[in-house]
Coordinates of C-alpha atoms in Angstrom, one line a residue:
X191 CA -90.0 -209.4 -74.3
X192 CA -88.4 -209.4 -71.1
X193 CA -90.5 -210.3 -68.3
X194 CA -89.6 -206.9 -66.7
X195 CA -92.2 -205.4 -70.1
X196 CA -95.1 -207.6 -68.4
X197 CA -94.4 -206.1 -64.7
X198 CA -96.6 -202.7 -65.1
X199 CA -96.3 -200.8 -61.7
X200 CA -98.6 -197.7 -61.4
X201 CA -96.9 -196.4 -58.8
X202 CA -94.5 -196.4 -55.2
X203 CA -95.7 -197.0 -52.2
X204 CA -95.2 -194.1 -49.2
X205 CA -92.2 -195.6 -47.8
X206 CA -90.7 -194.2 -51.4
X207 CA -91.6 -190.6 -49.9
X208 CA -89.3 -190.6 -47.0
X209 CA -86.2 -189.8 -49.5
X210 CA -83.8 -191.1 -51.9
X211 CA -81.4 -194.1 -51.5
X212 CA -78.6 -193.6 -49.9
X213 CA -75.4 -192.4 -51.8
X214 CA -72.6 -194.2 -52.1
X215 CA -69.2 -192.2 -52.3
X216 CA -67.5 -192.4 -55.8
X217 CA -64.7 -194.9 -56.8
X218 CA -65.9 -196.3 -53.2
X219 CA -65.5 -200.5 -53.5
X220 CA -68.6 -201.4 -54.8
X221 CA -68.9 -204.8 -52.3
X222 CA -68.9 -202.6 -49.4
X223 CA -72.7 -202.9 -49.8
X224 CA -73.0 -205.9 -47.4
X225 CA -71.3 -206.6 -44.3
X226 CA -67.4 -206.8 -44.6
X227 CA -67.8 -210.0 -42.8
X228 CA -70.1 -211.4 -45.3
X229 CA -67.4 -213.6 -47.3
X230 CA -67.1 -214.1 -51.5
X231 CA -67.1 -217.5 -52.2
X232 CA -65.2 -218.7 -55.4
X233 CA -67.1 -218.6 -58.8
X234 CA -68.8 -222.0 -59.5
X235 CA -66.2 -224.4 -62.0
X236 CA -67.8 -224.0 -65.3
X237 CA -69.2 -226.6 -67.8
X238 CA -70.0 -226.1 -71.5
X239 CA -73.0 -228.4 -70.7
X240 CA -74.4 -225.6 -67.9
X241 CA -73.0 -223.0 -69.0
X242 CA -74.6 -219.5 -70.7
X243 CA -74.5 -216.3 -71.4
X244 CA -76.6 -213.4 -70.6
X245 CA -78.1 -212.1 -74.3
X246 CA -76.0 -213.8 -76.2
X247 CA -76.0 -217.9 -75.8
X248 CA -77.4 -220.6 -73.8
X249 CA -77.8 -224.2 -75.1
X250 CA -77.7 -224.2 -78.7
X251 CA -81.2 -222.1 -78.5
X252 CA -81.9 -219.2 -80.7
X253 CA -84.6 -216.4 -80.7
X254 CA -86.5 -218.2 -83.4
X255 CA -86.5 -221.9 -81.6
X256 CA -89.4 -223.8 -81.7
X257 CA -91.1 -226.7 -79.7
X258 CA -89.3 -228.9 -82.6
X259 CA -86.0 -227.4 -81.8
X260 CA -86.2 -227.1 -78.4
X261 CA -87.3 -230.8 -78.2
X262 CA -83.7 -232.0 -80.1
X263 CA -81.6 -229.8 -77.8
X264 CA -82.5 -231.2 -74.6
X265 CA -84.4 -234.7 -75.8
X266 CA -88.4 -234.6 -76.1
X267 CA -89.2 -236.3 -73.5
X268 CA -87.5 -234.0 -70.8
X269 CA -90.2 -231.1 -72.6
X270 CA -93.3 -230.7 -72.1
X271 CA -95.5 -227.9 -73.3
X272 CA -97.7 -226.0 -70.4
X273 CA -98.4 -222.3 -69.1
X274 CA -95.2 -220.3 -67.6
X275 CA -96.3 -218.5 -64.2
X276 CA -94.2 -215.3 -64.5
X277 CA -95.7 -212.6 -61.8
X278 CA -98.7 -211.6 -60.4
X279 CA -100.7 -213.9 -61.9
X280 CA -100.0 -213.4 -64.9
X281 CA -99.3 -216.8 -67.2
X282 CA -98.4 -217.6 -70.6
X283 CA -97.7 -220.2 -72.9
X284 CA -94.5 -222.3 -73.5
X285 CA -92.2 -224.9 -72.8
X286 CA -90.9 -227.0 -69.2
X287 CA -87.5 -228.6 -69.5
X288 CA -86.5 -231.5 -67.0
X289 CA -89.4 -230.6 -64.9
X290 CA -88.5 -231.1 -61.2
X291 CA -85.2 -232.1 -61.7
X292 CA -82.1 -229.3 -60.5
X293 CA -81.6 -228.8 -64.3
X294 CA -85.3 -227.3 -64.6
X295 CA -86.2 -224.3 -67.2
X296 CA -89.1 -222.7 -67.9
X297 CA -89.3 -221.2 -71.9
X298 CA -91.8 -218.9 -73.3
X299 CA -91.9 -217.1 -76.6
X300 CA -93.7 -213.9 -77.3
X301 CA -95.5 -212.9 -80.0
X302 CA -93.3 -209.9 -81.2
X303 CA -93.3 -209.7 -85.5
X304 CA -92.5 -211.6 -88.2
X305 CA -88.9 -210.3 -88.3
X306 CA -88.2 -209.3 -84.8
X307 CA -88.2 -212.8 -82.7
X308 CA -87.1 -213.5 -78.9
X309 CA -86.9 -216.7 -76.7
X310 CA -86.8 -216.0 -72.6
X311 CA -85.8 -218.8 -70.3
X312 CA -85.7 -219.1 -66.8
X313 CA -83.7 -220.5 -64.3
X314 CA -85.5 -220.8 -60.9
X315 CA -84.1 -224.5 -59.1
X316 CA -82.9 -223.6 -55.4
X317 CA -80.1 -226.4 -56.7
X318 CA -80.0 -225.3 -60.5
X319 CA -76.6 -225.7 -62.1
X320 CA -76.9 -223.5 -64.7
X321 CA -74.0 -220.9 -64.8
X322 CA -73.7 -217.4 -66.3
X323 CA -69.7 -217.2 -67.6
X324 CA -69.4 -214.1 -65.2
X325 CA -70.4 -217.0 -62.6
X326 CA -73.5 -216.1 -61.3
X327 CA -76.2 -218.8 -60.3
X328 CA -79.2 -219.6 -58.5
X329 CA -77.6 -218.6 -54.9
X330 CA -75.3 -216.2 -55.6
X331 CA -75.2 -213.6 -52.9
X332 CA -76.3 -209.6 -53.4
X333 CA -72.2 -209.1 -52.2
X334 CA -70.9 -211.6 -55.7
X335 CA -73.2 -209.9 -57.5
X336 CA -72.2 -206.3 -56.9
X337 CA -68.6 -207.2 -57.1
X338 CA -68.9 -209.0 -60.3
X339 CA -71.2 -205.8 -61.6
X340 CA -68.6 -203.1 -60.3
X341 CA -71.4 -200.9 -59.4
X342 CA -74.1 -201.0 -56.6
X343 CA -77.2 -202.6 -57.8
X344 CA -81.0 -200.8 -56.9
X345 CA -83.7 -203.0 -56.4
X346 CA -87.6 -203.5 -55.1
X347 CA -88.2 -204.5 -51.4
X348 CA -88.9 -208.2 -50.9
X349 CA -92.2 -209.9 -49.7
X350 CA -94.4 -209.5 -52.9
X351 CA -94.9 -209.7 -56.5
X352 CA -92.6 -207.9 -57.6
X353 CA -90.6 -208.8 -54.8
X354 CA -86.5 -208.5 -55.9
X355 CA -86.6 -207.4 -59.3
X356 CA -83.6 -206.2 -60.4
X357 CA -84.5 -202.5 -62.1
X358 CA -81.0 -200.2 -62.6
X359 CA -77.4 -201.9 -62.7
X360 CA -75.9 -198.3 -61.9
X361 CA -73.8 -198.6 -65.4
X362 CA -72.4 -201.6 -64.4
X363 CA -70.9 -204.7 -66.2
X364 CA -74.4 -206.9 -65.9
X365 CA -76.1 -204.0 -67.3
X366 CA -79.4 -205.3 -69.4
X367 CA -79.1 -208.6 -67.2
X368 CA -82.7 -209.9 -66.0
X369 CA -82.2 -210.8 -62.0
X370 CA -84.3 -211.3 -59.6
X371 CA -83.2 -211.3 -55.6
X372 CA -84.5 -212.7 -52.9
X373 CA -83.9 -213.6 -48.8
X374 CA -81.9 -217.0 -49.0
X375 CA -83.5 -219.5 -47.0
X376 CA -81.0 -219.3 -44.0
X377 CA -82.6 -216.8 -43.5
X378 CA -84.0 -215.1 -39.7
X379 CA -87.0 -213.4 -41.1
X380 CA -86.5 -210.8 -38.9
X381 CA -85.7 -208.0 -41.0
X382 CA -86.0 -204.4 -40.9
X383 CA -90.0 -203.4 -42.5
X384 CA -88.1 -200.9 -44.7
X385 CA -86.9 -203.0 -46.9
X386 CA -90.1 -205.2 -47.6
X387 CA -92.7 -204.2 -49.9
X388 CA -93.2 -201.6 -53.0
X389 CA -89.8 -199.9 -52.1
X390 CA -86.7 -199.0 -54.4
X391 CA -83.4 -200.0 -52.4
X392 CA -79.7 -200.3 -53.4
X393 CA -76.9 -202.7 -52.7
X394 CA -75.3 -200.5 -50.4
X395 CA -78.3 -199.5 -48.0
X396 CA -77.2 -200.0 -44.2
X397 CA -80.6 -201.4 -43.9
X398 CA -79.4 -204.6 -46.0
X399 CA -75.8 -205.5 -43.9
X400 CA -77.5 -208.6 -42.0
X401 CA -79.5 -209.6 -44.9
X402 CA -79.1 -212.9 -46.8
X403 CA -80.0 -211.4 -50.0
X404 CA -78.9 -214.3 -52.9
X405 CA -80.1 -214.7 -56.8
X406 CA -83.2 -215.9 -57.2
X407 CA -84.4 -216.1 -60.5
X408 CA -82.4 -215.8 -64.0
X409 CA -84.0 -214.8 -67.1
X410 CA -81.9 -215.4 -70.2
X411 CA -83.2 -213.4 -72.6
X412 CA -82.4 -213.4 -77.0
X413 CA -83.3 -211.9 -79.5
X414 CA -82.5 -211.1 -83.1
X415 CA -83.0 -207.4 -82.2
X416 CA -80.0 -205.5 -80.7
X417 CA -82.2 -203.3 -78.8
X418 CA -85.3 -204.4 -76.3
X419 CA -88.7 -204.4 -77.7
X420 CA -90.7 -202.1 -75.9
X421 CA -88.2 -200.2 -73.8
X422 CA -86.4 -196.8 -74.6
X423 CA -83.7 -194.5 -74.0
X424 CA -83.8 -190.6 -74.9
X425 CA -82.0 -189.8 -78.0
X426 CA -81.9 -193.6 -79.3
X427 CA -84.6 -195.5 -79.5
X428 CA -88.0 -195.8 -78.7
X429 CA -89.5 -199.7 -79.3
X430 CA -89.0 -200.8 -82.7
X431 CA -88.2 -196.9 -83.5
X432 CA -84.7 -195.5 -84.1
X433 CA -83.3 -191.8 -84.2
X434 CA -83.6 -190.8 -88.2
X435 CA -87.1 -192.9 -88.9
X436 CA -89.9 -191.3 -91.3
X437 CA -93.6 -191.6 -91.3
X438 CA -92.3 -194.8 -94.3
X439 CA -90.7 -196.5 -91.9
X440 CA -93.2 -196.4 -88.9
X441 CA -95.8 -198.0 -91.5
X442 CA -93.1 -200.3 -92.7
X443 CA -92.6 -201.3 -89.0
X444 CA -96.0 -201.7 -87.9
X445 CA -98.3 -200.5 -90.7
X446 CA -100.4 -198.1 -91.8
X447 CA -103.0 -199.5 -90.3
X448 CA -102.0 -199.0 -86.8
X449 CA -101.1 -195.0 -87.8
X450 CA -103.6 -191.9 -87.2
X451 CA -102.3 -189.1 -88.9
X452 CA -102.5 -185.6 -86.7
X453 CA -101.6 -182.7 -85.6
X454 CA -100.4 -182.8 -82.1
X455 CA -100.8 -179.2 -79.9
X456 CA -97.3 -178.4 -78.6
X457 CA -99.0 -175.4 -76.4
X458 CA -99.7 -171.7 -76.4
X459 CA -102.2 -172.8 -79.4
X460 CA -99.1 -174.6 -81.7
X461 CA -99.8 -177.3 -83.3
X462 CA -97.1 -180.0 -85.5
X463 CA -97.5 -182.4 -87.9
X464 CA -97.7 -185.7 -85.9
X465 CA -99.5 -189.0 -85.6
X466 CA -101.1 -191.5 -83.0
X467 CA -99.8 -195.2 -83.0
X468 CA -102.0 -197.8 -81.7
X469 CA -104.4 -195.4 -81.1
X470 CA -107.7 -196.0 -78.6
X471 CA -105.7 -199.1 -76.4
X472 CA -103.4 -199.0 -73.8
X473 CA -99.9 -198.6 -76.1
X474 CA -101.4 -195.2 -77.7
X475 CA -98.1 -193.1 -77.9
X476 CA -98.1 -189.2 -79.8
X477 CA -95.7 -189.2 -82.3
X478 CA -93.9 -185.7 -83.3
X479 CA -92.2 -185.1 -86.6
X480 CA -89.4 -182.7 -87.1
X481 CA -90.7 -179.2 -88.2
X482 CA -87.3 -178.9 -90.4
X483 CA -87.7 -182.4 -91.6
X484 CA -91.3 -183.1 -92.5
X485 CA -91.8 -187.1 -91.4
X486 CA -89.2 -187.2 -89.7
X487 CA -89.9 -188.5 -85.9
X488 CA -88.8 -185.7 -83.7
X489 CA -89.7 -187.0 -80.4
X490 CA -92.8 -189.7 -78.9
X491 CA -94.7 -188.9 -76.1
X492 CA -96.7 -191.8 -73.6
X493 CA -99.9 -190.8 -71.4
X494 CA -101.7 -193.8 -71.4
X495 CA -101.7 -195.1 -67.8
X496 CA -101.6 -198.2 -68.9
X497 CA -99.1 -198.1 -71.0
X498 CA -96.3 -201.7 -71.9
X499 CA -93.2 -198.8 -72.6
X500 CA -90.5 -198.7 -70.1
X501 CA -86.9 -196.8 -69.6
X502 CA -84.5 -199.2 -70.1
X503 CA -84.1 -201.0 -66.6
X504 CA -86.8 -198.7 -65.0
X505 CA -90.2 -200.1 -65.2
X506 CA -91.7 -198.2 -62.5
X507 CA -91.8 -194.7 -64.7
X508 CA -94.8 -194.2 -66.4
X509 CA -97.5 -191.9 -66.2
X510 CA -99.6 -192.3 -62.7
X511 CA -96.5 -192.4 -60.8
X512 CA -96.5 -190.0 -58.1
X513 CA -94.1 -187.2 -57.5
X514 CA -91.8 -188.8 -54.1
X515 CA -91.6 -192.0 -57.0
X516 CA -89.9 -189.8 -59.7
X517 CA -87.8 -188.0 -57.3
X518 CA -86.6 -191.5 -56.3
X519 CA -86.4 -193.0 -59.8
X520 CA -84.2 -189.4 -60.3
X521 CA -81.7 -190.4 -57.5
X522 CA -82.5 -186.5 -56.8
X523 CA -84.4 -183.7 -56.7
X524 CA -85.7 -181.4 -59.9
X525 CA -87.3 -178.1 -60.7
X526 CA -91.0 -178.2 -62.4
X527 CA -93.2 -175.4 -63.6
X528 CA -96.1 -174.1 -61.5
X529 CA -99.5 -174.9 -62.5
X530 CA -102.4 -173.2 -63.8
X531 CA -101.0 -172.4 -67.6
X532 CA -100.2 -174.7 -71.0
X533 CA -96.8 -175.8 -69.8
X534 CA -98.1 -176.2 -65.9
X535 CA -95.9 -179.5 -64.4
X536 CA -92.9 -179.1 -66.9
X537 CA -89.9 -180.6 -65.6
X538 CA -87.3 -177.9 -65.9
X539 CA -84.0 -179.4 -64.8
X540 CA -83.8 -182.7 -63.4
X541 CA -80.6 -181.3 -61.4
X542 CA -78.3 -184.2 -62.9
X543 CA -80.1 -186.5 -61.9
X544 CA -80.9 -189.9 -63.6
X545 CA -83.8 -189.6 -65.7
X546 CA -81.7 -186.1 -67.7
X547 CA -82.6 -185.9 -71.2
X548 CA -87.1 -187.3 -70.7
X549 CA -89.7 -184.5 -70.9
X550 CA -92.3 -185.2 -68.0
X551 CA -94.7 -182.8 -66.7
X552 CA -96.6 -183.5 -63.6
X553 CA -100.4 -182.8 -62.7
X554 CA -102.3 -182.0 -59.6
X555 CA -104.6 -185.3 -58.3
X556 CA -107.0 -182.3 -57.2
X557 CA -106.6 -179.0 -58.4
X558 CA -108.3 -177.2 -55.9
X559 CA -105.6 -178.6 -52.8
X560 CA -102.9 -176.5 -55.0
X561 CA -101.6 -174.0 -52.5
X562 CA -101.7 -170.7 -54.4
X563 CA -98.0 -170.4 -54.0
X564 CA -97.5 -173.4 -57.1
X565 CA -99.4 -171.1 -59.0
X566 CA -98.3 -169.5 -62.4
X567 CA -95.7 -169.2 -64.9
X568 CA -92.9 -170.1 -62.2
X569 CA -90.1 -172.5 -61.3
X570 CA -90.9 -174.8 -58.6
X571 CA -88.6 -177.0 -56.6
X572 CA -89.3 -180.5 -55.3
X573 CA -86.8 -180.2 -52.3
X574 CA -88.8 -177.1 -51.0
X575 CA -92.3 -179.1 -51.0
X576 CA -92.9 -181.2 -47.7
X577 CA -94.1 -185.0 -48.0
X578 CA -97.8 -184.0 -48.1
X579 CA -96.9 -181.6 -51.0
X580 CA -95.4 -184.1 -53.1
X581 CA -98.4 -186.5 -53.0
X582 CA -100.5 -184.0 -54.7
X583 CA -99.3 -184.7 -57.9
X584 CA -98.2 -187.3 -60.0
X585 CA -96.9 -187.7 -64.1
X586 CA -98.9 -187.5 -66.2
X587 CA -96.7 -187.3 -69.4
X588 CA -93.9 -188.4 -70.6
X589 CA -91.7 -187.9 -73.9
X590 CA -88.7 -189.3 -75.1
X591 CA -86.3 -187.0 -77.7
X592 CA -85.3 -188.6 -80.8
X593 CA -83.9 -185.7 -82.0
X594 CA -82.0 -182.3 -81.3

C-alpha cells in the first residue's frame, strides 16, 4: 500500500478552524503560488540508469519482486535486508539499496493477497539522482512542482510526522503521485507558525512566498492492481470492491470467512439486506446491497475510528474528524441536518464542494452543549455556526455510493 494507507490521522488541529485555504482564481498560472522571483531551474538531463516513472516503472522492478530479484537488479551486495522507518514510528520489513551512497533506496513489500501484489520504494538522498521522466527529484522546489502538475498542490504544515505530505493534486498531471515536501536546508527557519504543524495548506497560500519549500521524499509505488488497495472514490470503487460486485464476489475477494451476513437499519425502523466485513477489528465496514438487485453492493459505509480506508489522496477523512476539518477537506461550506432524530448530522449538500457524491453525518461530542436551535428535523448550515459551534461535533459516519 502506499505509505499515505499507514498515516491514520484522527483529526485537524484548531489552526484548521480559522477557515478554508485560500482560493486561487480559475485558469490563474498555476506557479504563481511562490514568489515570482523564485526562478524554475531546467529539468535534470535524464539517464535510463536513474530514471523512473511514477506507477508505472523504475529499475526493472515489478510488484511481485523479491529479495532474489531485487538482489540481480542492483548486485547483492549493494542489498541488504532490514526494517524501513516510514512515519511516526511506525517500521516494517524490507530491503536497503546502496546504503549511504546518493543512489540509496529503501523497499518494502506489503502483505496485500495472493493475486493483488505491490512493491513501494523510496527515494530520500539530499543528493539522490533518481529522476521522475516529468523531472522531479529530491530537491525540486514547491514552484517546479506546481508548474509541472498544472494545478496548485494542498498539503500538511511542516515540523512533524506527517510533516509535508502531499494529500490532493487539485486534478493535476501528478495526480496519484506519492510526495512528500519539506523546508530546503537553505533555509532561515523563521517562518510564519501558520504553516507548521497539523494544518492543510496549498501551493498558492501567501503564507508560503518566502518559503524554500523543495521535494523531499519520493515514493514509487506498483502494483498489479489498477486501482489503490484500500482507498476509494464514490461511484467506483471501494478497496478491492468495484461498482457491479455481488455477495460471490466479496467472498471470492476476501472470503466467506471474513463476511457477517445482516441486515443493516437504514432509519425510521428500515432495515436492508447487508453484511459486515472484517467484522469486530478496526477495518469493519457495513456493506448495503441493492434493494432491486438482491447481492448486489449498493453502497459501504466506515465508522470504525480506526479505520485503514482513505479517499483517494485525502487521508485525513475518516470518522473522528471534527467538523472545521471537513469543512476544510470540502474546500467549502455544507448544509447538515439538525440533531435529535434518525437522520440527525446528515450532510445535505456539500455546496459543490470537494467531497460531492460521500454520505457523512456528523454527531454532537456532548449532546447536552447542543444549543436548542440545532434541534429537529431541520437544515443547518456550517457557515452560520461560529468556531466554538463547529467543535462540537465531529463525523462519525461515512458512506461511499456504489450505485445510483
Amino acid at each position: 500500500m502506499h505509505l499515505r494507507n499507514l498515516l491514520w490521522v484522527s483529526s485537524l488541529l484548531f489552526l484548521l478552524t480559522c477557515g478554508k485555504e485560500p482560493d486561487s482564481t480559475p485558469g490563474s498560472p498555476a506557479s504563481t503560488s511562490l514568489s515570482e522571483k523564485e526562478s524554475i531551474s531546467d529539468p535534470p538531463v535524464l539517464t535510463d540508469e536513474f530514471r523512473f516513472t511514477f506507477l508505472e516503472e523504475f529499475k526493472g522492478l515489478s510488484p511481485t519482486s523479491n529479495l532474489t530479484e531485487i538482489r540481480s537488479i542492483f548486485g547483492a551486495e549493494n542489498v541488504r535486508e532490514g526494517m524501513i522507518y516510514l512515519v511516526d514510528g511506525i517500521e516494517m520489513p524490507g530491503y536497503i539499496v546502496h546504503e549511504g551512497e546518493p543512489e540509496e533506496l529503501h523497499i518494502f513489500v506489503p502483505d496485500i493477497s495472493e493475486d493483488l501484489q505491490e512493491i513501494n520504494i523510496l527515494i530520500r538522498q539530499a543528493a539522490s539522482p533518481w529522476v521522475s521522466e516529468e523531472g522531479i527529484q529530491i530537491g525540486t522546489s514547491l514552484a517546479e512542482l506546481v508548474t509541472i502538475n498544472g494545478a496548485p498542490i494542498s498539503f500538511a504544515g511542516f515540523s512533524w510526522d506527517y510533516g509535508g505530505f502531499i494529500s490532493d493534486w487539485h486534478g493535476g498531471s501528478l495526480h496519484g503521485s506519492a510526495i512528500r515536501l519539506d523546508i530546503g536546508p537553505n533555509g532561515t527557519g523563521d517562518y510564519p507558525l501558520e504553516i507548521m504543524g497539523d494544518v492543510r495548506l496549498r501551493s498558492d497560500n501567501p503564507l508560503l512566498e518566502k518559503v524554500p519549500i523543495i521535494v523531499g521524499e519520493i515514493e514509487v509505488s506498483l502494483t498489479n492492481d489498477p486501482v489503490k488497495i484500500g482507498t476509494y472514490a464514490p461511484g467506483k470503487y471501494f478497496d478491492r470492491i468495484r461498482a457491479g460486485m455481488t455477495r460471490a464476489d466479496l467472498i471470492d475477494l476476501y472470503g466467506i470467512e471474513q463476511l457477517r451476513d445482516s441486515q443493516i437499519h437504514i432509519g425510521e425502523g428500515e432495515f436492508v439486506e447487508g453484511a459486515f466485513l472484517f467484522p469486530a477489528t478496526p477495518a469493519e465496514v457495513q456493506i448495503l446491497y441493492q434493494e432491486e438487485a438482491p447481492h448486489a453492493v449498493a453502497s459501504i459505509r466506515i465508522s470504525h475510528r480506526e479505520t485503514p480506508y482513505y479517499l483517494q489522496d485525502v487521508y485525513q477523512l475518516a470518522p473522528g474528524l471534527d467538523l472545521p476539518g471537513l469543512i476544510a477537506l470540502n474546500d467549502g461550506h455544507l448544509e447538515f441536518a439538525g440533531f435529535g432524530w434518525d437522520y440527525a448530522g446528515t450532510v445535505l449538500d456539500w455546496q459543490g464542494g470537494e467531497l460531492e457524491g460521500l454520505g457523512v453525518v456528523l454527531s454532537p461530542l456532548n449532546y447536552e452543549e447542543v444549543p436548542p436551535a440545532l434541534i429537529g428535523d431541520i437544515p443547518l448550515q456550517s457557515k452560520d455556526l461560529d468556531i466554538e459551534g463547529r467543535l462540537l461535533f465531529e463525523v462519525v459516519e461515512i458512506t461511499v455510493p456504489l450505485a445510483d
